[in-house]
RNA sequence: GCCAACGUAGCUCAGUCGGUAGAGCAGCGCAUUCGUAAUGCGCAGGUCGUCGGUUCGACCCCGACCGUUGGCUCCA
């Protein structure tokens, strides 16, 4: 996957951030600056000032920026000694900048950038002069902790965007509008897929019939593919005793994400934030031989995690969700082929759902880690070899792994170019130790198995949200909650319409009949709004000929067809799954 | 949790200066039986997020709480 912004654009955006900061300094008193980088789709600048910035300030700031652009100040790069920089910042009361200065490593050249009266400690680069900015627009203001640390003071961050030309900016605004139309929260309500009820609680999902139907289809497919790939499926409880979570270590380092315990008889129980301890119990239920390995346990396990109120977001970030979890327990000899299988599996799964563009991130051993170095090395090598063997482009994040093992995260790109991380393949050197997991090797002695957590879809809730956005609510035929709507032109064709619906239902299609006394145009509009893939219009002509006039939601009128031909066409499209949807 | 904005009918939104609310769509009823994205007429629908305060009087002003949105942090 390639970056979507060019270095020129980034430079221009960063320069725009300086201009915005300069404008804010002109308009308000006592502005202390932090930093103003370019981002993937714009830029921001963090300030601390007594005035509370709000959208009502934007027109003035934008106007001042336009003035600075018109003044066309050159961006002047000045190298400066550290002491001198410090003195200058102290004079100006730029406390955040002084801290930033202290973080610059010894020996690195310190530079300032001047544009008119505005001076900022900055590495650059910048455009030649403030007159060289493209089109820009302020977007929102948000709070942001200095350095992103909660105990630090909160700064005011102004988000903005900039493009080389006004046309590009307009295009970006259109793209934002497009994303808004695809928003799964909006479509979830409009298409009656799911809801979140204030009376029940935030972050808790209610699947309505249509959403539940899609989920069911996703899960059926998921189960079928897992059996085919040699997994065993498990169901495990939703709660477990405190002792279990002590052994697993969750109460030690994960407690703030777990819900308060409940007292049952004399014991404390916790609702599960993860499925792993239960799977391990099943593994531990009897002695395991090397001949039993690999063990592949999979579960659509619903877990509950406390998420801070401010981070909840539709289906993408919730408090109760269903992981498509699996644990692979295997010998050292098996790990490479097992990882490779998982990657293949993930890719096939994504393809079925219409996602082709995949990239990977390999995260290696952090400073603080458990487990022997040799195991880390072997596991990391296995992950890398599998990525190379499967020809998946990847970036390495050195030291980015969890303390308990290295991992690969797989990201997919959706229909409008956004990247989503869902699959994760994660070694765990911690739990096998804590639970003292073993298998008996060929030599009769106990050995410690390797354990891998993996999720393909991530969470069913989140995956469903992404699926809705990817397809803009127009599910491919195999997933559509309603696949065909039969529409009699008048009441006279109602019995014939029913017979067509029955014939399709007998072939397992999801069909309804629109028997409302509306005109055909209104029925079609309704079905289009509901994003139903096929409409079967039946009037007097069709009834006479024993046909239906098939209409597709994007291709339009397909003309009269024999019911058998319709069935053959739909069966073929269902069989092609994601491949079919890509053509739409 | 923190910063900011927001919360009016099922949905989208209007509501002037403080004098207890209105539209479109959806719903329901009646009429219409129609050829590929909206047939007409009528009816009904609200503790203005919740609680408290100010006021003769609060959708409107103030406070607290709940929720939503955009961020910060973290992640599936």
XYZ file of C-alpha atoms (C1' of nucleotides) in Angstrom:
660
model
C 0.000 0.000 0.000
C 1.403 3.330 -0.929
C 1.346 6.569 0.945
C -1.241 8.900 -0.390
C 0.590 12.142 0.236
C 3.668 13.405 -1.594
C 6.610 15.080 0.163
C 5.723 18.354 -1.600
C 2.218 18.243 -0.183
C 3.523 17.451 3.296
C 5.943 20.365 3.138
C 3.198 22.705 2.000
C 0.875 21.516 4.750
C 3.530 21.923 7.383
C 4.162 25.446 6.095
C 0.436 26.079 6.288
C 0.604 25.024 9.936
C 3.212 27.760 10.516
C 1.008 30.298 8.810
C -1.947 29.230 10.930
C 0.165 29.552 14.067
C 1.320 32.993 12.933
C -2.286 34.038 12.376
C -3.321 32.807 15.822
C -0.409 34.711 17.375
C -1.530 37.890 15.640
C -5.125 37.532 16.729
C -4.742 36.379 20.338
C -2.652 37.228 23.373
C -0.198 34.975 25.192
C -0.069 32.161 22.680
C 2.356 29.411 23.570
C 3.212 27.110 20.703
C 3.818 23.398 20.678
C 4.082 21.667 17.323
C 2.275 21.723 13.996
C 2.914 18.716 11.790
C 1.322 17.572 8.553
C -0.961 14.574 8.888
C -2.283 12.036 6.415
C -5.087 14.333 5.358
C -4.118 17.788 6.503
C -2.278 19.363 9.396
C -2.786 20.666 12.886
C -1.110 22.981 15.356
C -1.186 22.632 19.140
C -1.401 25.864 21.136
C -1.915 26.941 24.679
C -3.671 30.273 25.014
C -6.091 31.844 27.472
C -8.753 32.350 24.801
C -10.914 29.264 24.188
C -10.749 28.650 20.483
C -13.936 27.594 18.746
C -15.315 27.261 15.236
C -16.556 30.850 15.514
C -12.890 31.922 15.476
C -12.157 30.113 12.215
C -13.241 32.820 9.760
C -10.972 35.363 11.463
C -8.037 32.942 11.537
C -8.546 31.986 7.902
C -8.763 35.639 6.924
C -5.535 36.406 8.797
C -3.869 33.433 7.109
C -4.965 34.773 3.727
C -3.381 38.097 4.657
C -0.099 36.390 5.568
C -0.213 34.523 2.257
C -0.715 37.823 0.432
C 2.222 39.353 2.328
C 4.340 36.563 0.846
C 7.003 36.385 3.557
C 9.922 34.156 2.607
C 10.489 31.172 4.908
C 13.966 31.836 6.191
C 16.007 29.015 7.695
C 18.343 30.073 10.499
C 20.834 27.815 12.226
C 21.271 28.731 15.825
C 23.275 27.629 18.828
C 21.344 25.702 21.464
C 21.929 28.317 24.183
C 20.847 31.115 21.946
C 17.705 29.252 20.923
C 16.956 28.635 24.573
C 17.424 32.279 25.476
C 15.168 33.367 22.660
C 12.413 30.923 23.649
C 12.670 31.964 27.289
C 12.330 35.594 26.317
C 9.175 34.757 24.456
C 7.803 32.556 27.224
C 7.583 29.558 24.910
C 7.662 26.916 27.651
C 6.548 24.011 25.476
C 9.120 24.862 22.850
C 11.826 24.908 25.541
C 10.884 21.348 26.434
C 10.874 20.372 22.776
C 14.316 21.955 22.408
C 15.624 19.913 25.320
C 14.477 16.759 23.544
C 16.575 17.433 20.457
C 19.616 15.144 20.713
C 23.014 16.743 21.409
C 24.958 17.445 18.266
C 21.956 17.906 16.030
C 21.728 21.226 14.239
C 19.098 23.494 15.754
C 17.133 25.496 13.248
C 14.550 28.229 13.339
C 12.204 29.171 10.571
C 11.197 32.783 10.181
C 8.338 34.041 8.082
C 7.685 37.705 8.650
C 7.467 38.401 12.375
C 6.719 34.730 13.146
C 9.605 32.572 14.325
C 9.303 28.890 15.160
C 11.732 26.250 16.313
C 11.406 23.793 13.469
C 13.333 21.253 11.472
C 11.581 22.221 8.227
C 11.522 21.957 5.325
C 9.174 24.640 4.133
C 7.953 26.123 0.909
C 9.886 29.156 -0.312
C 7.435 31.748 0.994
C 4.026 32.084 2.584
C 2.617 33.024 -0.811
C 3.200 29.470 -1.985
C 0.489 27.842 0.085
C -2.283 25.997 -1.682
C -5.928 26.013 -0.654
C -6.601 25.497 3.048
C -9.532 25.198 5.415
C -9.799 24.944 9.189
C -11.821 21.958 10.321
C -12.183 21.409 14.056
C -10.676 22.240 17.392
C -9.882 19.468 19.837
C -8.118 19.028 23.140
C -4.777 17.317 23.105
C -2.393 16.613 25.965
C 1.152 17.899 25.621
C 3.097 14.870 24.408
C -0.159 12.909 24.532
C 0.297 12.221 28.225
C -2.812 12.514 30.350
C -1.094 14.153 33.298
C 0.299 16.935 31.109
C -1.583 20.163 30.448
C -4.170 20.011 27.725
C -3.477 22.116 24.680
C -5.894 23.316 22.043
C -5.379 21.577 18.742
C -6.739 23.149 15.593
C -7.186 20.658 12.760
C -7.113 21.920 9.214
C -6.524 20.627 5.767
C -4.680 21.936 2.759
C -4.312 20.868 -0.833
C -2.161 22.163 -3.675
C -5.187 23.514 -5.515
C -8.723 24.584 -4.713
C -9.945 21.760 -6.962
C -8.060 19.210 -4.848
C -9.489 20.733 -1.698
C -12.999 20.532 -3.126
C -12.321 16.914 -4.025
C -11.209 16.218 -0.484
C -14.357 17.808 0.888
C -16.388 15.633 -1.469
C -14.454 12.589 -0.236
C -15.357 13.519 3.327
C -18.986 13.773 2.286
C -18.724 10.374 0.601
C -17.303 8.924 3.796
C -20.215 10.475 5.674
C -22.707 8.760 3.384
C -20.971 5.459 4.031
C -20.788 5.939 7.776
C -21.887 2.638 9.297
C -23.697 4.423 12.109
C -25.875 6.279 9.649
C -26.408 3.239 7.411
C -26.981 1.048 10.441
C -29.989 3.173 11.304
C -31.216 3.791 7.770
C -31.013 0.131 6.781
C -32.192 -1.028 10.209
C -29.120 -3.172 10.841
C -28.236 -2.435 14.472
C -28.627 0.063 17.268
C -27.062 1.206 20.495
C -29.635 1.935 23.167
C -29.021 4.606 25.745
C -31.292 2.722 28.156
C -29.039 -0.344 27.902
C -25.695 1.402 27.906
C -23.076 2.863 25.603
C -20.863 0.593 23.544
C -23.327 -2.298 23.653
C -24.697 -3.459 20.326
C -28.202 -4.594 19.448
C -28.310 -6.525 16.206
C -31.620 -5.980 14.410
C -33.028 -8.698 12.119
C -31.260 -7.504 8.972
C -27.907 -6.969 10.657
C -28.245 -10.257 12.485
C -28.957 -11.959 9.179
C -25.723 -10.637 7.698
C -23.814 -11.568 10.835
C -25.228 -15.058 10.662
C -24.055 -15.423 7.051
C -20.605 -14.132 7.962
C -20.352 -16.514 10.885
C -21.644 -19.516 8.936
C -19.013 -18.890 6.310
C -16.378 -18.359 8.997
C -17.227 -21.647 10.715
C -17.251 -23.594 7.482
C -13.839 -22.229 6.514
C -12.412 -22.966 9.948
C -13.501 -26.588 9.855
C -11.979 -26.847 6.397
C -8.715 -25.336 7.656
C -8.421 -27.923 10.417
C -9.666 -25.891 13.388
C -11.858 -27.210 16.165
C -14.576 -24.885 17.407
C -15.133 -24.116 21.061
C -17.757 -22.408 23.160
C -16.586 -21.167 26.546
C -18.242 -19.385 29.489
C -18.627 -15.644 29.789
C -17.338 -15.460 33.344
C -14.597 -17.137 35.309
C -13.185 -17.168 38.814
C -10.731 -14.554 39.987
C -8.068 -17.237 40.421
C -8.091 -17.989 36.725
C -7.427 -14.341 35.902
C -4.718 -14.190 38.530
C -2.960 -17.142 36.970
C -3.315 -15.666 33.491
C -1.925 -12.359 34.708
C -4.914 -10.350 33.500
C -5.694 -9.106 36.990
C -2.110 -7.996 37.238
C -1.729 -5.935 34.096
C -5.154 -5.684 32.480
C -7.449 -5.011 35.402
C -8.329 -1.434 34.481
C -9.921 -2.792 31.300
C -11.941 -5.436 33.171
C -15.354 -4.952 34.757
C -15.800 -5.147 38.500
C -16.059 -8.664 39.906
C -19.320 -10.251 40.953
C -19.753 -12.317 44.066
C -21.163 -15.799 43.454
C -21.439 -17.993 46.546
C -18.122 -17.421 48.284
C -16.172 -16.666 45.125
C -15.334 -13.686 42.962
C -15.989 -14.006 39.256
C -14.967 -11.696 36.432
C -16.632 -11.289 33.055
C -14.093 -12.266 30.415
C -12.049 -9.690 28.516
C -10.360 -12.492 26.554
C -10.978 -16.117 25.690
C -7.457 -17.498 26.023
C -7.556 -18.795 29.603
C -10.600 -20.929 28.794
C -8.991 -22.410 25.711
C -5.923 -23.187 27.746
C -8.059 -24.991 30.317
C -9.400 -27.241 27.593
C -5.866 -27.917 26.375
C -4.820 -28.699 29.935
C -7.728 -31.076 30.428
C -5.564 -34.024 29.545
C -1.980 -34.911 28.770
C -0.966 -33.798 25.305
C 1.434 -35.645 23.056
C 3.495 -34.106 20.281
C 1.314 -36.307 18.064
C -1.729 -34.203 19.077
C -0.143 -30.991 17.858
C -0.870 -28.629 16.348
C -4.041 -27.944 18.270
C -6.148 -25.234 16.641
C -8.977 -23.969 18.809
C -11.283 -21.319 17.432
C -14.206 -19.513 19.010
C -16.525 -16.660 18.219
C -16.123 -15.535 21.790
C -17.951 -12.519 23.141
C -15.816 -10.510 25.533
C -16.388 -7.347 27.531
C -13.790 -4.675 28.102
C -14.040 -1.349 29.841
C -13.314 1.354 27.312
C -13.162 4.995 28.300
C -16.363 6.809 27.441
C -14.640 9.174 25.034
C -13.280 6.464 22.757
C -16.505 4.629 21.943
C -17.418 4.824 18.286
C -20.353 3.009 16.682
C -19.429 -0.594 15.975
C -15.752 0.182 15.603
C -15.015 0.723 19.252
C -17.410 -0.901 21.712
C -17.530 -2.402 25.187
C -18.871 -5.830 24.299
C -17.653 -7.586 21.187
C -17.203 -10.968 19.612
C -13.682 -11.917 18.680
C -13.088 -14.413 15.922
C -10.452 -15.781 18.182
C -8.219 -18.792 17.760
C -5.270 -20.271 19.570
C -2.754 -22.453 17.854
C -0.642 -24.586 20.121
C 2.232 -26.286 18.366
C 5.810 -27.535 18.426
C 8.809 -25.428 17.359
C 9.028 -27.365 14.095
C 5.455 -26.486 13.228
C 5.411 -22.755 13.819
C 6.553 -21.569 10.419
C 4.062 -23.605 8.434
C 1.311 -22.747 10.924
C 1.960 -19.017 10.560
C 2.042 -19.369 6.833
C -1.292 -21.165 6.886
C -2.800 -18.409 9.002
C -1.654 -15.747 6.559
C -3.067 -17.680 3.627
C -6.268 -18.186 5.533
C -6.555 -14.499 6.373
C -5.982 -13.532 2.773
C -8.605 -15.968 1.466
C -11.067 -14.700 4.040
C -10.471 -11.088 3.053
C -10.828 -11.903 -0.612
C -14.191 -13.567 0.026
C -15.402 -10.363 1.616
C -14.197 -8.212 -1.236
C -10.919 -6.855 0.193
C -7.869 -7.440 -1.986
C -5.314 -4.868 -0.891
C -3.424 -6.201 2.120
C -0.291 -5.051 3.915
C 1.442 -6.274 7.041
C 3.282 -4.843 10.007
C 5.788 -6.985 11.851
C 6.357 -5.975 15.462
C 9.470 -7.331 17.179
C 10.832 -7.711 20.700
C 10.458 -4.685 22.982
C 12.916 -3.760 25.738
C 10.826 -5.304 28.461
C 9.806 -8.786 27.487
C 9.175 -12.220 28.907
C 10.345 -15.470 27.350
C 13.705 -16.760 26.227
C 15.579 -14.778 23.600
C 15.945 -17.880 21.447
C 12.180 -18.361 21.335
C 11.686 -14.723 20.361
C 14.247 -15.117 17.606
C 12.640 -18.265 16.275
C 9.142 -16.849 16.408
C 10.137 -13.569 14.767
C 11.990 -15.433 12.030
C 8.929 -17.608 11.450
C 6.708 -14.533 11.093
C 9.118 -12.902 8.691
C 9.614 -16.055 6.637
C 5.875 -16.516 6.352
C 5.374 -12.932 5.134
C 8.135 -13.333 2.579
C 6.899 -16.747 1.525
C 3.420 -15.379 0.943
C 4.743 -12.317 -0.844
C 2.929 -9.833 1.372
C 4.457 -6.356 1.552
C 5.351 -5.491 5.137
C 7.005 -2.954 7.334
C 8.876 -3.773 10.499
C 8.184 -2.026 13.761
C 11.281 -2.807 15.840
C 10.456 -3.147 19.504
C 6.757 -2.763 18.759
C 5.699 -6.214 19.917
C 3.829 -6.938 23.113
C 5.916 -7.908 26.130
C 4.741 -11.497 25.680
C 5.601 -12.056 22.029
C 6.168 -10.742 18.500
C 3.234 -10.234 16.171
C 2.025 -9.492 12.685
C -0.869 -7.128 12.120
C -2.561 -7.298 8.749
C -4.265 -4.242 7.317
C -6.704 -4.049 4.446
C -7.692 -1.098 2.326
C -11.373 -0.438 1.731
C -13.286 0.818 -1.293
C -12.483 4.458 -0.586
C -8.853 3.925 0.288
C -8.946 3.800 4.063
C -6.708 1.347 5.895
C -8.099 -0.902 8.606
C -6.197 -3.198 10.904
C -8.112 -6.296 11.787
C -6.100 -9.492 11.538
C -3.494 -10.089 14.158
C -1.168 -13.025 14.635
C 0.502 -12.905 17.972
C 2.959 -15.194 19.735
C 2.516 -15.632 23.444
C 5.416 -16.746 25.649
C 3.664 -15.620 28.777
C 0.529 -17.743 29.127
C 2.178 -21.126 28.433
C 4.559 -20.352 31.312
C 1.906 -19.088 33.665
C -0.354 -22.066 33.064
C 2.589 -24.429 32.774
C 1.400 -25.801 29.447
C 3.290 -28.833 28.201
C 3.219 -31.635 25.704
C 5.128 -34.878 25.811
C 7.775 -34.970 23.124
C 9.020 -38.057 21.264
C 11.686 -38.534 23.909
C 9.055 -38.815 26.637
C 9.911 -35.556 28.378
C 7.582 -32.573 28.839
C 8.172 -29.651 26.489
C 6.714 -26.157 26.427
C 4.571 -25.631 23.329
C 4.444 -22.460 21.275
C 1.164 -20.647 21.471
C -0.205 -18.198 18.898
C -3.302 -16.009 19.277
C -4.868 -15.006 16.041
C -7.920 -13.128 14.898
C -8.791 -12.808 11.225
C -11.762 -10.492 11.230
C -10.761 -8.967 14.562
C -14.153 -8.514 16.094
C -17.439 -9.351 14.403
C -18.925 -6.006 15.407
C -16.032 -3.991 14.074
C -15.738 -6.131 10.965
C -19.422 -5.654 10.260
C -19.028 -1.889 10.587
C -16.154 -1.907 8.115
C -18.066 -4.214 5.778
C -20.988 -1.773 5.798
C -18.679 1.142 4.985
C -16.746 -0.789 2.345
C -19.941 -1.645 0.472
C -21.732 1.581 1.430
C -24.507 -0.617 2.788
C -25.006 -2.375 -0.570
C -24.028 -5.865 0.520
C -22.940 -8.317 -2.148
C -25.641 -10.796 -3.052
C -24.367 -13.602 -0.837
C -24.548 -11.354 2.243
C -27.594 -9.223 1.455
C -30.247 -9.636 4.142
C -32.901 -9.363 1.435
C -31.709 -10.540 -1.944
C -34.758 -10.212 -4.151
C -37.964 -8.220 -3.910
C -40.777 -9.314 -6.158
C -43.037 -6.454 -7.257
C -46.404 -7.081 -8.804
C -47.437 -4.236 -11.043
C -51.033 -4.442 -9.809
C -52.969 -6.590 -7.378
C -53.900 -8.847 -10.286
C -50.323 -10.171 -10.410
C -50.081 -10.737 -6.670
C -50.671 -14.520 -6.787
C -48.154 -14.838 -9.623
C -45.635 -12.739 -7.648
C -46.146 -15.020 -4.646
C -45.450 -18.053 -6.794
C -42.197 -16.515 -8.060
C -41.169 -15.706 -4.496
C -41.932 -19.241 -3.388
C -39.853 -20.694 -6.227
C -36.892 -18.520 -5.206
C -37.321 -19.327 -1.533
C -37.194 -23.007 -2.319
C -33.730 -22.340 -3.717
C -32.765 -20.689 -0.407
C -32.937 -17.108 -1.603
C -34.093 -14.397 0.781
C -37.134 -12.935 -0.907
C -40.080 -10.683 -0.101
C -43.081 -9.530 -2.106
C -44.040 -5.861 -2.184
C -47.832 -6.033 -2.126
C -48.396 -2.344 -1.328
C -50.873 -0.509 -3.581
C -48.086 1.754 -4.849
C -47.010 2.535 -8.367
C -44.091 0.489 -9.652
C -41.816 3.540 -9.579
C -42.420 3.958 -5.862
C -41.759 0.272 -5.175
C -38.513 0.435 -7.103
C -37.431 3.565 -5.316
C -38.123 1.949 -1.971
C -36.092 -1.136 -2.901
C -33.250 1.034 -4.225
C -33.146 2.992 -0.988
C -33.000 -0.276 0.921
C -30.130 -1.367 -1.378
C -31.769 -4.659 -2.297
C -29.657 -6.311 -5.021
C -32.445 -7.574 -7.293
C -35.980 -6.514 -8.065
C -38.318 -8.808 -9.959
C -41.082 -6.820 -11.617
C -44.089 -8.846 -12.678
C -46.904 -7.304 -14.704
C -49.514 -8.736 -17.021
C -46.949 -9.322 -19.775
C -44.631 -11.327 -17.544
C -47.448 -13.368 -16.092
C -48.680 -14.214 -19.620
C -45.199 -15.303 -20.696
C -44.314 -16.981 -17.377
C -41.330 -14.635 -16.924
C -40.102 -11.897 -14.629
C -38.595 -8.535 -15.548
C -35.387 -8.564 -13.527
C -33.812 -5.336 -12.365
C -30.442 -4.953 -10.654
C -29.842 -2.148 -8.151
C -26.902 -0.741 -10.136
C -27.249 -2.210 -13.642
C -30.944 -1.316 -13.905
C -33.523 -3.118 -16.017
C -32.224 -6.468 -17.290
C -35.337 -7.323 -19.290
C -37.697 -10.305 -19.086
C -36.167 -13.621 -18.026
C -37.334 -17.135 -17.255
C -37.466 -17.803 -13.528
C -34.971 -20.641 -14.020
C -32.538 -18.263 -15.699
C -32.912 -15.865 -12.774
C -32.148 -18.670 -10.330
C -29.086 -19.740 -12.312
C -27.819 -16.171 -12.482
C -28.265 -15.549 -8.775
C -26.769 -18.883 -7.771
C -23.711 -18.095 -9.841
C -23.351 -14.659 -8.276
C -23.706 -16.048 -4.762
C -21.015 -18.632 -5.500
C -18.595 -15.905 -6.611
C -18.978 -14.030 -3.302
C -16.603 -11.070 -2.985
C -15.458 -11.353 -6.595
C -18.943 -10.419 -7.712
C -19.178 -7.381 -5.489
C -15.915 -5.973 -6.770
C -17.561 -5.435 -10.167
C -20.253 -3.220 -8.789
C -11.224 10.026 31.993
C -9.752 14.951 29.727
C -10.821 19.239 25.854
C -14.590 21.105 22.554
C -19.339 21.016 20.195
C -24.108 19.050 20.230
C -29.087 16.719 22.233
C -36.600 19.628 19.678
C -41.779 13.909 16.666
C -39.228 7.231 14.457
C -35.548 10.143 10.845
C -33.606 15.047 8.883
C -34.159 19.719 10.669
C -36.755 24.956 11.760
C -38.220 27.561 16.244
C -36.906 35.603 16.352
C -36.243 39.209 22.197
C -37.853 34.201 27.892
C -44.736 34.235 26.940
C -45.341 25.983 27.318
C -43.666 24.048 19.570
C -43.550 23.554 13.428
C -42.094 21.349 8.365
C -40.581 17.359 5.132
C -39.953 12.180 5.131
C -41.539 7.739 7.752
C -46.333 5.725 10.285
C -51.821 5.086 10.205
C -56.735 5.732 7.345
C -59.332 6.478 2.714
C -59.210 6.860 -2.472
C -56.077 5.377 -6.687
C -54.454 -0.620 -9.806
C -50.623 2.370 -12.229
C -44.592 -0.522 -16.621
C -38.628 0.667 -13.895
C -35.979 5.930 -8.195
C -41.451 9.352 -4.613
C -50.087 9.139 -6.597
C -53.478 12.281 -3.891
C -56.238 13.694 0.418
C -56.704 13.214 5.568
C -55.198 11.693 10.640
C -52.041 10.944 14.417
C -47.390 11.753 16.526
C -43.501 15.952 21.563
C -42.529 15.628 29.888
C -38.093 20.074 23.837
C -31.998 14.162 26.925
C -32.644 13.963 32.711
C -32.696 16.446 37.329
C -32.261 20.948 39.857
C -31.880 26.474 39.964
C -33.143 31.710 38.317
C -37.920 33.975 36.817
C -44.756 35.931 37.369
C -43.410 32.630 33.302
C -37.900 28.455 30.620
C -37.077 24.598 24.419
C -34.569 29.437 25.243
C -30.629 31.752 30.932
C -27.426 29.003 34.936
C -25.620 24.242 37.227
C -25.074 18.983 37.655
C -25.747 14.399 35.384
C -26.749 11.038 31.015
C -25.805 10.369 25.921
C -23.755 11.587 21.026
C -19.931 13.712 17.807
C -14.681 15.262 16.811
C -9.944 14.805 19.152
C -6.038 13.161 23.087
C -4.404 7.807 24.972
C -5.067 2.740 23.932
C -6.558 -0.927 20.960
C -10.204 -5.500 17.972
